[in-house]
CSV table of C-alpha atoms in Angstrom, one decimal:
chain,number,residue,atom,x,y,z
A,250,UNK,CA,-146.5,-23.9,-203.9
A,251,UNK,CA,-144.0,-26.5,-202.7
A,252,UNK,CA,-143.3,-28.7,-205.2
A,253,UNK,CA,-142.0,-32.1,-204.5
A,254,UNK,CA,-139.4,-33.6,-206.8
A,255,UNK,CA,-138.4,-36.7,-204.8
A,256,UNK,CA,-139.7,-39.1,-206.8
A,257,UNK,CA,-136.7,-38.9,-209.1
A,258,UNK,CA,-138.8,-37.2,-211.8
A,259,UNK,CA,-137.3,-34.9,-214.2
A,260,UNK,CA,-138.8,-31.6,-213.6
A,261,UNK,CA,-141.2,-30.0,-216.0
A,262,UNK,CA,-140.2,-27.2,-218.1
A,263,UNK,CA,-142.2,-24.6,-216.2
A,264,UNK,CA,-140.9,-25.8,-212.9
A,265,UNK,CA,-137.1,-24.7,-214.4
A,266,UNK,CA,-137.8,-21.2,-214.4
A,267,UNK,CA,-139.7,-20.8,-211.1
A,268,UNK,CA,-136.7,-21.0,-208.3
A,269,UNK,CA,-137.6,-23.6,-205.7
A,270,UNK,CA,-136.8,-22.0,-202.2
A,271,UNK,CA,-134.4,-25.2,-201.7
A,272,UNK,CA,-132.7,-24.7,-205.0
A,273,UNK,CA,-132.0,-21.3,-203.8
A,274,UNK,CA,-130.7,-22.6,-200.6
A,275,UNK,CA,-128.9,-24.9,-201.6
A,276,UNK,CA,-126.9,-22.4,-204.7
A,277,UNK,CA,-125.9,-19.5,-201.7
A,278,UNK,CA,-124.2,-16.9,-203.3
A,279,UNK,CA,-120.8,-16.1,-202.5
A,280,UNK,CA,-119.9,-12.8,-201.4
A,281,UNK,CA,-117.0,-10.6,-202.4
A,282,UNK,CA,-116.1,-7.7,-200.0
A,283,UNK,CA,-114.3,-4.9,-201.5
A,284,UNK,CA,-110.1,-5.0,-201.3
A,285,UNK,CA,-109.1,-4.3,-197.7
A,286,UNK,CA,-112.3,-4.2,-196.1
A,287,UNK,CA,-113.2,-4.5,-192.4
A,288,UNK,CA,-115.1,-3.1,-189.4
A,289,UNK,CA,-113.7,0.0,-188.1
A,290,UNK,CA,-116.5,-0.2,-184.8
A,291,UNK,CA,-120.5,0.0,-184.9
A,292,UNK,CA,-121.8,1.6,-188.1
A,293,UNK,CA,-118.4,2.2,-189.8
A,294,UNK,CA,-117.0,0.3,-192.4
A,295,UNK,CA,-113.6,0.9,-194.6
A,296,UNK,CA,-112.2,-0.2,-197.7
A,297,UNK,CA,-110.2,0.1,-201.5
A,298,UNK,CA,-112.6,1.3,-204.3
A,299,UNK,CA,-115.9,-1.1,-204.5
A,300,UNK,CA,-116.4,-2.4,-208.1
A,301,UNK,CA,-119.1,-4.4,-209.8
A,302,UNK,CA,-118.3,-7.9,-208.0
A,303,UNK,CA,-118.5,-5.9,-204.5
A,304,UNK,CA,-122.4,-5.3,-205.3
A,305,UNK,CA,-124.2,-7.8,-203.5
A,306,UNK,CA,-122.1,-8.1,-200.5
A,307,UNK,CA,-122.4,-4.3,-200.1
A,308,UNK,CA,-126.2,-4.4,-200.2
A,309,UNK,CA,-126.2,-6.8,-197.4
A,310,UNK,CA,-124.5,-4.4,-195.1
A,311,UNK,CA,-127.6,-2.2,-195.7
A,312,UNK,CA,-124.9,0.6,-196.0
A,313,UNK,CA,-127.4,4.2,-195.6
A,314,UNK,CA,-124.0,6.4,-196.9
A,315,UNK,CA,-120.6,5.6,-198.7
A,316,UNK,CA,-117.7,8.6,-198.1
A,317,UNK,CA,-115.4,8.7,-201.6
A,318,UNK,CA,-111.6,10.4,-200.5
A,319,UNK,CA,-110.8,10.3,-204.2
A,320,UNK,CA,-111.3,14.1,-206.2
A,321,UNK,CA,-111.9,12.0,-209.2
A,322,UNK,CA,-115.6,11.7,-210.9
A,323,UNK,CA,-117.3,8.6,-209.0
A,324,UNK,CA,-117.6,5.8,-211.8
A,325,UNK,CA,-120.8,5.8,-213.1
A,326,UNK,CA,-121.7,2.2,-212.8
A,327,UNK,CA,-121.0,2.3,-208.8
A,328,UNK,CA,-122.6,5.9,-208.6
A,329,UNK,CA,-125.8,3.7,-210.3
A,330,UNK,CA,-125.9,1.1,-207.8
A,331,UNK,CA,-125.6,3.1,-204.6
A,332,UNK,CA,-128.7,5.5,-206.3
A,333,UNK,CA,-130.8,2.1,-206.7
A,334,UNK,CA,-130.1,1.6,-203.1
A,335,UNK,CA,-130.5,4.5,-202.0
A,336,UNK,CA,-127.1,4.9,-200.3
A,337,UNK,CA,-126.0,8.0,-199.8
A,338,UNK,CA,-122.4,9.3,-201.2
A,339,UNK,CA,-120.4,11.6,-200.0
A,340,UNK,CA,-116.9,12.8,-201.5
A,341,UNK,CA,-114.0,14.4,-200.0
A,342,UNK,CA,-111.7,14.9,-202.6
A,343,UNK,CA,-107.8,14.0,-201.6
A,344,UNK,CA,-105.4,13.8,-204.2
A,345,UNK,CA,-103.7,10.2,-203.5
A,346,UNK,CA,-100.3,10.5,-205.3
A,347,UNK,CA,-99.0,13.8,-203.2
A,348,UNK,CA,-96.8,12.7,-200.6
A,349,UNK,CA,-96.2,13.9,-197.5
A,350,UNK,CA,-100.0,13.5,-197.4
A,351,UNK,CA,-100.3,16.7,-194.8
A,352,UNK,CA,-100.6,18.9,-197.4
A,353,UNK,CA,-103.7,18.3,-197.6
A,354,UNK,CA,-106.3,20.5,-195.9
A,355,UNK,CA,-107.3,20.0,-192.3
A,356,UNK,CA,-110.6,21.1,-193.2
A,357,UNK,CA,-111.5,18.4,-195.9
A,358,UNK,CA,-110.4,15.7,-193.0
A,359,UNK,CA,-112.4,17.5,-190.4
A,360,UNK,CA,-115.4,17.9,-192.2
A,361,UNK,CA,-115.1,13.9,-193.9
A,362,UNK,CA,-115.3,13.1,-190.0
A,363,UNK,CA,-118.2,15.0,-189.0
A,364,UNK,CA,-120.0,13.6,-191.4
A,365,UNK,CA,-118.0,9.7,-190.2
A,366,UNK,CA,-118.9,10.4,-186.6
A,367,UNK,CA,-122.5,11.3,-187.4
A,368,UNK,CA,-124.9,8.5,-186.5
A,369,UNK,CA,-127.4,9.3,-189.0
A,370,UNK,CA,-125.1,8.5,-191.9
A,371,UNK,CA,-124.4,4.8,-190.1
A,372,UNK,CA,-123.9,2.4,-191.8
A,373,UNK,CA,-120.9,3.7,-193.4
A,374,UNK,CA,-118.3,2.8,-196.2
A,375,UNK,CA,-115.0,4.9,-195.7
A,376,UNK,CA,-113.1,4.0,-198.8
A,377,UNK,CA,-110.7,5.3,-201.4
A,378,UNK,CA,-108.7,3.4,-203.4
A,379,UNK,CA,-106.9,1.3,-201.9
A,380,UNK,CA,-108.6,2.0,-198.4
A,381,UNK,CA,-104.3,2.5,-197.2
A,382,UNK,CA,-103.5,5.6,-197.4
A,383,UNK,CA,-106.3,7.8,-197.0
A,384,UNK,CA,-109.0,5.7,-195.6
A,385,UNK,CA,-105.7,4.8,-192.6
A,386,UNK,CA,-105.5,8.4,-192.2
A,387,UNK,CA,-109.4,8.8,-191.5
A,388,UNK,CA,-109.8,6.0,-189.5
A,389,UNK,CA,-106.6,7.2,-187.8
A,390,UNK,CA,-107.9,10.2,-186.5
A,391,UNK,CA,-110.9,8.0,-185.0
A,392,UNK,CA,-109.1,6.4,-183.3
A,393,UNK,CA,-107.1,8.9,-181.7
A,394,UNK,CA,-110.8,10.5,-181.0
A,395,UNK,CA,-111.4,6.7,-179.3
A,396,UNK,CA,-108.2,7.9,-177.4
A,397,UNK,CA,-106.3,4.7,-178.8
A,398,UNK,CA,-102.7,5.3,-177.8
A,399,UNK,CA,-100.9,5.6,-180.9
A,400,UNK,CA,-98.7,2.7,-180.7
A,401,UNK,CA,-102.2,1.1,-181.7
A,402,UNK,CA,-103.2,3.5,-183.8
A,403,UNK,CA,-99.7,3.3,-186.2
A,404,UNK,CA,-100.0,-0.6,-186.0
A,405,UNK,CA,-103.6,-0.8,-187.2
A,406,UNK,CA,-102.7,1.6,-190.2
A,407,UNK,CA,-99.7,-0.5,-191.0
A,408,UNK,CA,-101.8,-3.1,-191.2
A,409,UNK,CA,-103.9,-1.9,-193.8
A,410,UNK,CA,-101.2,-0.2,-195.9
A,411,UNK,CA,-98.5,-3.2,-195.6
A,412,UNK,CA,-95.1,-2.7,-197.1
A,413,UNK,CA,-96.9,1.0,-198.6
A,414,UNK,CA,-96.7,2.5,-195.2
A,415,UNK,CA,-95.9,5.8,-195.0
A,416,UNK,CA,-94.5,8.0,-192.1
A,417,UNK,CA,-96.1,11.1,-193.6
A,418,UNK,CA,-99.5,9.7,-192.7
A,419,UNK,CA,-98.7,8.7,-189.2
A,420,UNK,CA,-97.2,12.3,-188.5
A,421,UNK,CA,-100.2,13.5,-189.8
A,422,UNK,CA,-102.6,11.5,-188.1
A,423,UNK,CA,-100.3,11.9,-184.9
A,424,UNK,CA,-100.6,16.0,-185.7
A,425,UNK,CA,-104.4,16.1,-186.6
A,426,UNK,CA,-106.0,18.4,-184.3
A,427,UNK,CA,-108.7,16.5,-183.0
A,428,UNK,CA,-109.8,19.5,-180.0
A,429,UNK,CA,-112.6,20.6,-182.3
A,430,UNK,CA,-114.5,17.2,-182.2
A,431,UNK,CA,-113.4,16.0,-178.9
A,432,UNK,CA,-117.0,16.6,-177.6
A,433,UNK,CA,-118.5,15.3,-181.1
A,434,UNK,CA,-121.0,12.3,-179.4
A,435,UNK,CA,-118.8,9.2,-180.7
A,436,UNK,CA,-121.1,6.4,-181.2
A,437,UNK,CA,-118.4,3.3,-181.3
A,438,UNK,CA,-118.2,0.5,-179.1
A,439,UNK,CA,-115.8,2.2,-176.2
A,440,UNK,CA,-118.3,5.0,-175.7
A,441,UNK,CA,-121.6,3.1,-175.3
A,442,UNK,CA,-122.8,3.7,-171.6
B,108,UNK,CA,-120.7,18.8,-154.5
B,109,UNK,CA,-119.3,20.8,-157.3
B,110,UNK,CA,-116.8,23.5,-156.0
B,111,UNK,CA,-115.8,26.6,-157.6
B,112,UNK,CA,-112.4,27.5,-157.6
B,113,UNK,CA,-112.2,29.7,-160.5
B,114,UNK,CA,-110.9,32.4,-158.3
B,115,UNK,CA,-107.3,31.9,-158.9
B,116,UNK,CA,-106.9,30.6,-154.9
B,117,UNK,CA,-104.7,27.1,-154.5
B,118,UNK,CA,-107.3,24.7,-153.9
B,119,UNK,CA,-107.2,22.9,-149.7
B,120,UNK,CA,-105.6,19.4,-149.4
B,121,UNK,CA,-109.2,17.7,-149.2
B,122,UNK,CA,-109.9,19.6,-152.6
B,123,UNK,CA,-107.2,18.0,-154.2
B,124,UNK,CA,-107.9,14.2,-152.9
B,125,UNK,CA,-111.4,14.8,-154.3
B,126,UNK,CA,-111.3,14.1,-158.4
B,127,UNK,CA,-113.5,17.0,-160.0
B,128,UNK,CA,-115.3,15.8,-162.8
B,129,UNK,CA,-113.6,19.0,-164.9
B,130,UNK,CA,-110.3,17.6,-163.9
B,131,UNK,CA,-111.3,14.1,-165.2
B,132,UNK,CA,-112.2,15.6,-168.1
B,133,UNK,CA,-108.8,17.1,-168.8
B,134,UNK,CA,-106.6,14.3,-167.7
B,135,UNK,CA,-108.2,12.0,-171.0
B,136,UNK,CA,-107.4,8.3,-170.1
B,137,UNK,CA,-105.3,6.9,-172.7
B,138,UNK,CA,-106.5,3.4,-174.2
B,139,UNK,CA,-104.4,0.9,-174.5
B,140,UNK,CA,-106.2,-2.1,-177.2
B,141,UNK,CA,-104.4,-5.5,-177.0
B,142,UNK,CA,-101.9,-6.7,-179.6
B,143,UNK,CA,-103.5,-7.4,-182.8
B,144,UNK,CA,-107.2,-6.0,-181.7
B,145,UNK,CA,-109.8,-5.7,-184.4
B,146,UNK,CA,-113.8,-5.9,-184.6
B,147,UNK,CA,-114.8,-8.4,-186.8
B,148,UNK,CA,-118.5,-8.0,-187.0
B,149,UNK,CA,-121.4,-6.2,-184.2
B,150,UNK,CA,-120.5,-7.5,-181.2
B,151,UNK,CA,-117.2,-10.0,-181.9
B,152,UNK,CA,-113.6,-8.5,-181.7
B,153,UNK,CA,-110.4,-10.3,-182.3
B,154,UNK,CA,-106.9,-9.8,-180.3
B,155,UNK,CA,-103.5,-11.2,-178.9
B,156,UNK,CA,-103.7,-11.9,-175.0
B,157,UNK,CA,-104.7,-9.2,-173.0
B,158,UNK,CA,-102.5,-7.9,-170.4
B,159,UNK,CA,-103.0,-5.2,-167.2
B,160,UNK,CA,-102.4,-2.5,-169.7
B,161,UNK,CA,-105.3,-3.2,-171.9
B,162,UNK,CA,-108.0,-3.8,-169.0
B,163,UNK,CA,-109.7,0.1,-169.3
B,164,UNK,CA,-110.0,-0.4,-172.9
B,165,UNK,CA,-111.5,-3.8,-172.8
B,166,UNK,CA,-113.9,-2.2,-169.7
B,167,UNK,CA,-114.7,0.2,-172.0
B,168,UNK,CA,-116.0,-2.6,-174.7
B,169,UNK,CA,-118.3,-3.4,-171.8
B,170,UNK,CA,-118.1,-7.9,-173.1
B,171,UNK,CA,-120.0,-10.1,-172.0
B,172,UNK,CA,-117.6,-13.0,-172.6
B,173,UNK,CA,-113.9,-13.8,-173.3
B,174,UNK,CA,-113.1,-16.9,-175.3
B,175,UNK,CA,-109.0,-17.7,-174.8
B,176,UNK,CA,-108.4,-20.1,-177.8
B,177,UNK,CA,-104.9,-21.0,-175.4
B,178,UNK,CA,-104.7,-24.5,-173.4
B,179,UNK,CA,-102.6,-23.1,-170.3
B,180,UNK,CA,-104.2,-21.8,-167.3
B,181,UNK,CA,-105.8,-18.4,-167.4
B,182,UNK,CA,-103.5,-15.7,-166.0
B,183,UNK,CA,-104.7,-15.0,-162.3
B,184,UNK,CA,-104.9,-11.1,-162.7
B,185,UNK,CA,-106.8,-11.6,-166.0
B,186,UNK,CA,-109.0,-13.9,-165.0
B,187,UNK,CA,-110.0,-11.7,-161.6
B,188,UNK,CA,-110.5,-8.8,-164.2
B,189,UNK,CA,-112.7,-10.5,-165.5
B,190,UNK,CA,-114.8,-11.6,-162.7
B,191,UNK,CA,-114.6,-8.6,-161.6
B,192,UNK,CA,-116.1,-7.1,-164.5
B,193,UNK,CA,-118.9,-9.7,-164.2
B,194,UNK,CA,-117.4,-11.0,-167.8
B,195,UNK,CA,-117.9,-14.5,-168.7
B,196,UNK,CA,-114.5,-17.0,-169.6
B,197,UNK,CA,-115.0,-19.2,-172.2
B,198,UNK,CA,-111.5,-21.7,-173.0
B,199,UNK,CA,-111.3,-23.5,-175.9
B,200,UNK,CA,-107.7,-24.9,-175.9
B,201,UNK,CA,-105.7,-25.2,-178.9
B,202,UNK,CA,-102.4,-26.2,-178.7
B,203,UNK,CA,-100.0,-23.4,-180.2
B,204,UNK,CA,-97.6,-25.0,-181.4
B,205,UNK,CA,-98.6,-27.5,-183.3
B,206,UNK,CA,-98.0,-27.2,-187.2
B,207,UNK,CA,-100.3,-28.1,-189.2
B,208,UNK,CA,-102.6,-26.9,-187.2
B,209,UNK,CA,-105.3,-29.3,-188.6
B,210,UNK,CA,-104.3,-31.8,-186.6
B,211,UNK,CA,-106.9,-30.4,-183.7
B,212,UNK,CA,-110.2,-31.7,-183.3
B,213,UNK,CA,-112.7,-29.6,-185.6
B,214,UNK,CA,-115.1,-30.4,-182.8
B,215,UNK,CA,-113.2,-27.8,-180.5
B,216,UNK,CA,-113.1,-24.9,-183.4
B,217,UNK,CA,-117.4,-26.2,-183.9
B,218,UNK,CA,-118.2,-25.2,-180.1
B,219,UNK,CA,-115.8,-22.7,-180.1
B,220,UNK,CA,-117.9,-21.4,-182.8
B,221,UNK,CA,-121.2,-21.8,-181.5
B,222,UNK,CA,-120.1,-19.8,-178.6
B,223,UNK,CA,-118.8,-16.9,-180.7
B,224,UNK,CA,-122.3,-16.9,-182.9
B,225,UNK,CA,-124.3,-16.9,-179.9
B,226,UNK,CA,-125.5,-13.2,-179.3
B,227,UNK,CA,-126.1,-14.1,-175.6
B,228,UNK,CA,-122.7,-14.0,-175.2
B,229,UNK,CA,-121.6,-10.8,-177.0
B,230,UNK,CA,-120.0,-8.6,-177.0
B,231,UNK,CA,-117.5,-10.8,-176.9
B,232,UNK,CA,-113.8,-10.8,-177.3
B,233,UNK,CA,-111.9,-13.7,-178.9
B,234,UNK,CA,-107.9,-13.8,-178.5
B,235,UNK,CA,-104.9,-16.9,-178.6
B,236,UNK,CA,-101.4,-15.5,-178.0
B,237,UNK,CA,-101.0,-13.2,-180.7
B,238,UNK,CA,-104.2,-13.0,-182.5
B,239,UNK,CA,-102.8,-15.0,-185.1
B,240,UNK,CA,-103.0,-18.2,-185.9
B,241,UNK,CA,-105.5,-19.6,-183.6
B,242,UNK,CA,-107.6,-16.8,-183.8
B,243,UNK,CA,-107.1,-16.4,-187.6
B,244,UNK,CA,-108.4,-19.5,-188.2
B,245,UNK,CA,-112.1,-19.4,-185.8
B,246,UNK,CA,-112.3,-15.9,-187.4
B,247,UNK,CA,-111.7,-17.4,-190.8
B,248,UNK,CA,-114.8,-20.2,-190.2
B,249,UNK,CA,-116.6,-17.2,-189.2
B,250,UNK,CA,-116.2,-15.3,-192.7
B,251,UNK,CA,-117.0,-18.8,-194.6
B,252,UNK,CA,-120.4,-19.0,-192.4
B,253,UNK,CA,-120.7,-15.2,-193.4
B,254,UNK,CA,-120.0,-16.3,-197.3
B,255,UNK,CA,-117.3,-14.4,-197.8
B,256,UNK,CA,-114.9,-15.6,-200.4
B,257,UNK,CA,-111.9,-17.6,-199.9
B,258,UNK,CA,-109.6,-14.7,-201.5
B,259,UNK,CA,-110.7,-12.3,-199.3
B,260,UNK,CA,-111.0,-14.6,-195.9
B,261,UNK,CA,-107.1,-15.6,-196.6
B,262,UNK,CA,-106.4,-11.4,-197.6
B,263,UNK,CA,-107.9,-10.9,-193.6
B,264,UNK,CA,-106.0,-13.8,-192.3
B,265,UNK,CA,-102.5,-12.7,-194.0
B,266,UNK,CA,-103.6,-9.2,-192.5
B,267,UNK,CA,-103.4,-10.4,-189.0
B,268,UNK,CA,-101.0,-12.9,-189.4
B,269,UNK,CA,-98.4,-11.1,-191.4
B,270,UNK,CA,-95.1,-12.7,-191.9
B,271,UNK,CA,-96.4,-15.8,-190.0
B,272,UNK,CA,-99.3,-16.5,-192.3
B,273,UNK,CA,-99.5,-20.8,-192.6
B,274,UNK,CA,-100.7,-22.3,-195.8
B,275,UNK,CA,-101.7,-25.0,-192.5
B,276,UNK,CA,-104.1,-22.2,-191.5
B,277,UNK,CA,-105.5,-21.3,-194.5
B,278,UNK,CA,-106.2,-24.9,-195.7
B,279,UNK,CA,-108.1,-26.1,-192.0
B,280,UNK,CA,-110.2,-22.6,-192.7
B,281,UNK,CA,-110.9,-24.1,-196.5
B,282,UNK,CA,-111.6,-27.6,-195.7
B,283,UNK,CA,-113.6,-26.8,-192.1
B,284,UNK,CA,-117.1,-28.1,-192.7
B,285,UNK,CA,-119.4,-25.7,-192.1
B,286,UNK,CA,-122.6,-27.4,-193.0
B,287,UNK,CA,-123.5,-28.0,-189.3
B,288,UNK,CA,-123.6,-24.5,-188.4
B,289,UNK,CA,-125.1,-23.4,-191.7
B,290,UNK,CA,-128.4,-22.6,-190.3
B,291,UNK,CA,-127.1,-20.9,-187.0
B,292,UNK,CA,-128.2,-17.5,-187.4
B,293,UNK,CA,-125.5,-15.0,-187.7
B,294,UNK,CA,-126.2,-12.0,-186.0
B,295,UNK,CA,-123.5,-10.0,-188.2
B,296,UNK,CA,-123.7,-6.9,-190.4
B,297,UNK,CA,-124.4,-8.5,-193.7
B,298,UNK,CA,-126.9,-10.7,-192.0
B,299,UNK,CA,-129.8,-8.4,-190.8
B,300,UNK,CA,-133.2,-8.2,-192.5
């Protein structure tokens, strides 16, 4: 029941507790998005490690799946909140401190982007820590499956990893052999028909 | 007609003015997204002016509508992309130059906004010069309609804008009043039901 207040009244003690749809209105909560997030196309999202302030702006995004690149344990608390909301996580372990980055395994990139590419898993959180390094190479090699030249390609990662750019990455992502999922269906905006 | 010249024999002249859809296939076209292009949300992107060499990529984002934040007159080859393309222009100008940007009407940022919110006109691709400044800032309003916080609304500016990042910017995007557009509904990610 809609209560009316406009007569300057203060209201009861009961009335306190039971949220007034205006009140709620009016009091909109603000929304923290993790460190270095943005859209990478439809259905894809990327990012640094969510914490506890990222909750509520993640559920909004009505995220179905969240891919980990860190190898270590997923933090508890976070691990909790995605299992309330029944988000999906997925983790493809990449060490983070091991530079030239390409020593990492072609496989663990190839199957983190099946699993990226794959429509079912939409929406999606790409993140690792600092959503530079590892989430740049990821979203790298989409691009270069969205056949972004990779002038673009290099200037969008720099973007994201600043002054922290790193010519290891960019070889890698320019070296990723993307022949294997050229015919994956890509569901982003420069494919729909 | 599909022909079959997997016999090893040099295809005729008329074979080779006739594209085979195998040959497409090989020869990949190469995309080429304008300076500074990002999505923001389903159905907005952000970018620098686009030129002849991004006009396959921005076919293949199949817009609806273009909104140049620039005051001069649309280039001629641009614009007749765009009509080819059956691609709405929308031009809202803002003078470039001017620091502190403040000092243009917030009534030209409010329709350019309404515009941008409108799903009718999506996908739709907003752009200034260099996907900047002017375009910072309507894409800023856009995050403060979308709730996100002011840290992470000037983190996204400072992304685009780089080195050129105005505290002039930054401030119109804190103080733009956003209570007539509050109840617009925003057709973005965080934003469905």
């Amino acid at each position: 029941m809609k209560l009316d207040n406009s007569n300057g009244q203060a209201p009861l003690a009961s009335d306190v507790s039971t949220p007034h749809p205006e009140d709620e209105e009016e009091e909109e909560e603000i929304f923290v998005p993790p460190l270095n997030f943005a859209m990478v196309d439809n259905g894809i999202f990327r990012s640094g490690f969510p914490n506890s302030t990222n909750f509520s702006f993640l559920k909004s995004l009505r995220l179905r799946s969240v891919m980990c690149l860190c190898p270590e344990p997923y933090p508890e608390t976070t691990a909790e909140f995605l299992k309330a909301n029944g988000i999906r996580l997925y983790q493809f372990g990449i060490d983070g401190c091991k530079e030239p980055f390409v020593n990492i395994p072609n496989d663990t990139i190839r199957e983190a982007l099946k699993v990226a590419l794959d429509i079912r898993n939409h929406p999606l959180l790409i993140h690792c820590k600092r959503g530079k390094h590892r989430t740049g190479c990821l979203v790298g090699c989409i691009r270069r499956l969205q056949r972004w030249c990779l002038s673009s390609v290099f200037d969008e990662y720099q973007r994201f990893a600043g002054a922290k750019a790193r010519v290891s990455d960019q070889r890698f992502i320019e070296l990723f052999d993307i022949s294997c999922l050229k015919h994956h269906p890509l569901p982003f905006s420069c494919s729909r028909k």
